[in-house]
Amino acid sequence: MTAPVIFSVNNDIGIISIDYPPVNALSQSVRQGLIDGVIKFENDDSIKAIIIRCKKRTFIAGADIKEFANAPLEPHLPDVVNRIEACTKPVIASLFGTSLGGGFEVALACHYRVALETTKVGLPEVNLGLIPGAGGTQRLPRMVGVKKAMEMITSGVHYSVNNFSSTDLFDCIFSSDENLDESTLRFVEELVTTGKITLSKVGEKTIVNDIDNWKQTLSLINKKSRGKEAPNIAARILQKSLGLNIAEGMALERREFLKLKESEQSAALRFAFGAERLASKTEFTATPLEVKNVGIIGGGTMGSGIATVFLSSGFNVKLVEQNEEALATGRERIEGNFESNVKRGRISQDQANSYLASLTTSIDYQSLSESDLVIEVVFENMEVKKTIFRQLDQVCKPECILATNTSYLDIDEIASVVTDPSRVIGMHFFSPANIMKLLEVVQAKKSSEQALLTAMAVAKKLKKISVMVGVCFGFAGNRMYTRYGREVQQMLLEGAKVAQIDDALTGWGMAMGQLAVSDMSGLDIGYHARSSVSAPKYDRGYFKPAELMFKLGRYGRKTSKGYYQYDENGKASNDPLVDQLISEKAEELGFIQKEFSDDEISQRAILALISEGLQLLKDGIVKRASDIDVIWLHGYGFPRHKGGPMFQAKQMGKNKLELQFEKLRQLESVEIWPEVDLSLVL
Ligand code: 3HC
C-alpha cells in the first residue's frame, strides 16, 4: 500500500500530496504525513515554498469520522494546523472539490489559499453534533468577520469559493477549465521569483466584530438549531473569542470540541451520517440498467411531484393520464412546481425551461414503449393498478422496469399479472416527492436484483436516499407509522389531550405532532387505507378517535376541521370539542382516563416505534436496524440528533427496554406489545 502522503519537489517548491481515498480525510497517517512534509521541506535549504494538494476527488473533506469513536491519536489536528502556520516557509493550500471541516482548517492555517472556482468550503461540524476543533472558530472570523463565520459555523452549509471573492480568504480563484496543479505551481513560482511571497499568518490577525446585536443573534441561532446543542456552543465560543488571542481561543474551542465528541447528540448525528451511506449498500451484485426515459402514470400531486424530480435530474419524462383534461392538469402541476422553484431562487427560468423541454405527455400507453422505467402513481386501488400493469406488460419493452408507488398495497399481487414479475418493484416516494429525500425501494418476492439495483442507482441520481424494504402492509415506514399512530390514539383514549400529545412529541424533537400530521394528510385517507385490512380484534380502541373524526366529516385541514380547527389563513387552534368527544368515546369503550406527563407520551410513542421496528427486523422486511433509522430521519421528521428509533433503543439499553415493554404488556396485552428479540438491535 502506498503512503497516504507523499512528497515531491518541483524546482524550488516542495509539494505535499495527500492521496487517501475516498475523500482524503485527516486520518492519523495523513496528519503525520502533513507534519513530516512541513518539517522535511522546512529543513531543506533549496525549498522556497510548500504546496499542500490532494489527489483524486477532493481536497481534504475533514477529520476522519471513523476515528471519532476512539481516543484521539497524536499528532492532534490542532497541533498539525499550528505547525503549518508556524512553518518558516510559506505554505500554500491548493483547493478543489469539497474542502470541509478539518480540511478547511488546514487551508486556513496555510499562508496562501488558491482554489478552482468549483470548490466548496465549509465547517459542517455541527451536522455531526460538533464544533470545528482545529482553529475553525478562530481563523475563519479573522478572515471573513465574525458575522459570516457565525453563519457558516452554526449552519454547517457548504459555500462556493466565489462567495468570498470580496474577502482576502482566497489569494487566487482559478476558472474551472484550468489545470489546478499547473496553475497553483505557476502562482507560487511567480510569488517566489518576484520576491513578493510573505509569511502572513491568519492567527495573528484580529477578529473584526461586525455583529451589532449579539443577544438577537444568539437567540436566533438557538431558535434555528431546534434542540441541537452544537450551534449554540459554537456561537458562544465565537462571542467569547473576541478578546482572545489565537492560542487562548483554540484552547477554548478544543475543550468544547472534546466535550461534544462524547455527547449523545454527536454520537447520534455521526451514526446518522454512517447509516445514510450504508443504506444504499446491498449484497446484490447485478449491474444496474441504464435509465434515461421514464414513464409516469398519473399526474396527481404525487405523480407530478415525482415527474418534477426526474426532470430536474436530467431524465426524459413521459406523463400518461386517462384523458386530455387530466393530462393538462398534470402538466400544469409540474410547471407550477418549477415556477415555485424559480420564485424561490432554487433554479433559473432558463433551467426550468430546459427541464420542461424533456417532458412529453400522452393518453396512450403505447407511448411508453421506449421507456426504461415506468412508475405507476394512481390512487390506491388494487384492481385499477392490476389493469394498468396488464397494459404495461403489453406495451413496454421486456427490459423496462415496472414500478408502483403504492404506499400499502401488496406488490406481489400487482406483479402477478405481468408475464415477467421479476421486473416489478415498488418505488415508494414520500410526499411532497420533490422535497422529501426518502425513497423506499420495495423488493417483491420475484423482483430481480437488477431491477432493485437500478432503482437504487436511479435514486442516487435523483439525490434521494434509498432504503430497500420488503412487502407488507405499509412496508417499513408506513407500517411503523401506523403503529406510532395507534399509540397516539390509545393515549387519547386513556386521557391525553390532542394538543398535549403533539406538544410532547414536538418538544421531544419530532418535526410535527402526529395529530397535526394526520390533519395535514387527511383523516379520510388514513381511514380508507385502514379499511382495506381488518382491525386487530384484540385492540378495542384501534383508531377509534380517528374513526370518530372521519364520521363527523372532520377530515383535517381540507375541511378546516380535524383534530384541530383551522381559520381561513390555515392557522390551527385547539378545538375543546374534540377532546370532549374523544373522552366520551373512551368512556363508552370502557377506558379509564388519567393524566399523562409529556415524558410518558413521548416515551410511549417511541417505544411503539421500537417495538414495531423489531418486528420488521424479525420478519425480514428490513435487513438492518440502521435502515429503519434512515427511513424515520428522512420520511417522518424524526430528530436527527436523536439518531432514529432503533438508535434510541440502543441508547436505552436492554434492561430499560425490557422493563418498559413489560409494563406496557401489563397495561395492554402481549398481542399489542409482543415479546421482542432485543439482540436484533442491541
Ligand atoms: N471521514 C471519513 N470518511 C468520510 C468522510 C470523513 N470526514 N467524509 C466522507 N467520508 C466517506 C463516506 O463515509 C463515504 O464512504 P463509503 O464510500 O465507504 O460509503 C465516502 O467518503 C464518500 O462519501 P459520500 O458518499 O458522502 O460522497 P459524496 O460525494 O456524496 O459527498 C462529502 C462527499 C461532501 C465530502 C460528504 O461525504 C461529506 O459531507 N462528508 C462529511 C464532511 C464533514 O463533515 N467534515 C467534517 C468532519 S468533522 C471535522 O473535520 C472536525 C474538525 O474540525 C476537527
Tab-separated table of C-alpha atoms and ligand atoms in Angstrom, residues 22-23 25 57 61-66 68 77 98 100-102 105 124-125 128 130-134 158 257 273 277 281, ligand 1:
chain	number	residue	atom	x	y	z
A	22	PRO	CA	-12.276	8.313	-0.769
A	23	VAL	CA	-12.171	11.932	0.446
A	25	ALA	CA	-9.908	12.636	5.358
A	57	ARG	CA	-11.750	13.508	-5.934
A	61	ALA	CA	-13.080	16.760	3.331
A	62	GLY	CA	-12.490	16.857	7.075
A	63	ALA	CA	-11.252	14.945	10.060
A	64	ASP	CA	-11.621	11.180	9.693
A	65	ILE	CA	-15.063	10.493	11.140
A	66	LYS	CA	-14.201	6.814	11.593
A	68	PHE	CA	-14.061	9.664	16.392
A	77	LEU	CA	-5.142	18.177	14.339
A	98	THR	CA	-15.191	19.975	-1.042
A	100	LEU	CA	-14.626	20.838	4.712
A	101	GLY	CA	-14.138	20.816	8.464
A	102	GLY	CA	-10.553	19.935	9.333
A	105	GLU	CA	-8.987	24.386	8.900
A	124	PRO	CA	-20.053	21.338	8.710
A	125	GLU	CA	-19.086	20.004	12.156
A	128	LEU	CA	-22.093	15.837	13.362
A	130	LEU	CA	-19.557	19.029	16.918
A	131	ILE	CA	-17.902	22.387	16.534
A	132	PRO	CA	-14.740	22.950	14.490
A	133	GLY	CA	-11.907	21.530	16.582
A	134	ALA	CA	-8.757	22.753	14.883
A	158	HIS	CA	-21.004	24.448	2.205
A	257	PHE	CA	-14.936	20.108	20.896
A	273	PHE	CA	-24.102	10.045	8.721
A	277	ARG	CA	-24.299	5.870	3.480
A	281	LYS	CA	-25.370	-0.756	0.080
B	1	3HC	N1	-14.222	10.884	7.268
B	1	3HC	C1	-14.240	9.603	6.864
B	1	3HC	N2	-14.931	9.183	5.779
B	1	3HC	C2	-15.630	10.106	5.103
B	1	3HC	C3	-15.653	11.468	5.472
B	1	3HC	C4	-14.898	11.849	6.610
B	1	3HC	N3	-14.838	13.109	7.021
B	1	3HC	N4	-16.441	12.139	4.608
B	1	3HC	C5	-16.884	11.235	3.732
B	1	3HC	N5	-16.401	10.012	4.023
B	1	3HC	C6	-16.625	8.760	3.298
B	1	3HC	C7	-18.098	8.363	3.338
B	1	3HC	O1	-18.398	7.643	4.505
B	1	3HC	C8	-18.201	7.520	2.086
B	1	3HC	O2	-17.669	6.260	2.387
B	1	3HC	P1	-18.209	4.953	1.632
B	1	3HC	O3	-17.871	5.150	0.196
B	1	3HC	O4	-17.469	3.855	2.309
B	1	3HC	O5	-19.693	4.921	1.873
B	1	3HC	C9	-17.241	8.206	1.113
B	1	3HC	O6	-16.388	9.020	1.923
B	1	3HC	C10	-17.911	9.112	0.124
B	1	3HC	O7	-18.794	9.976	0.830
B	1	3HC	P2	-20.220	10.355	0.228
B	1	3HC	O8	-20.928	9.120	-0.189
B	1	3HC	O9	-20.867	11.241	1.217
B	1	3HC	O10	-19.806	11.137	-1.085
B	1	3HC	P3	-20.339	12.495	-1.666
B	1	3HC	O11	-19.530	12.782	-2.840
B	1	3HC	O12	-21.814	12.444	-1.796
B	1	3HC	O13	-20.014	13.595	-0.537
B	1	3HC	C11	-18.693	14.812	1.030
B	1	3HC	C12	-18.697	13.893	-0.200
B	1	3HC	C13	-19.329	16.165	0.673
B	1	3HC	C14	-17.276	15.012	1.464
B	1	3HC	C15	-19.544	14.164	2.153
B	1	3HC	O14	-19.092	12.851	2.341
B	1	3HC	C16	-19.458	14.855	3.477
B	1	3HC	O15	-20.159	15.813	3.694
B	1	3HC	N6	-18.596	14.352	4.360
B	1	3HC	C17	-18.508	14.840	5.719
B	1	3HC	C18	-17.668	16.082	5.770
B	1	3HC	C19	-17.541	16.545	7.181
B	1	3HC	O16	-18.466	16.528	7.970
B	1	3HC	N7	-16.345	17.031	7.525
B	1	3HC	C20	-16.101	17.478	8.863
B	1	3HC	C21	-15.652	16.344	9.700
B	1	3HC	S1	-15.507	16.788	11.391
B	1	3HC	C22	-14.066	17.671	11.455
B	1	3HC	O17	-13.445	17.893	10.459
B	1	3HC	C23	-13.649	18.068	12.821
B	1	3HC	C24	-12.531	19.023	12.785
B	1	3HC	O18	-12.995	20.327	12.929
B	1	3HC	C25	-11.551	18.736	13.900
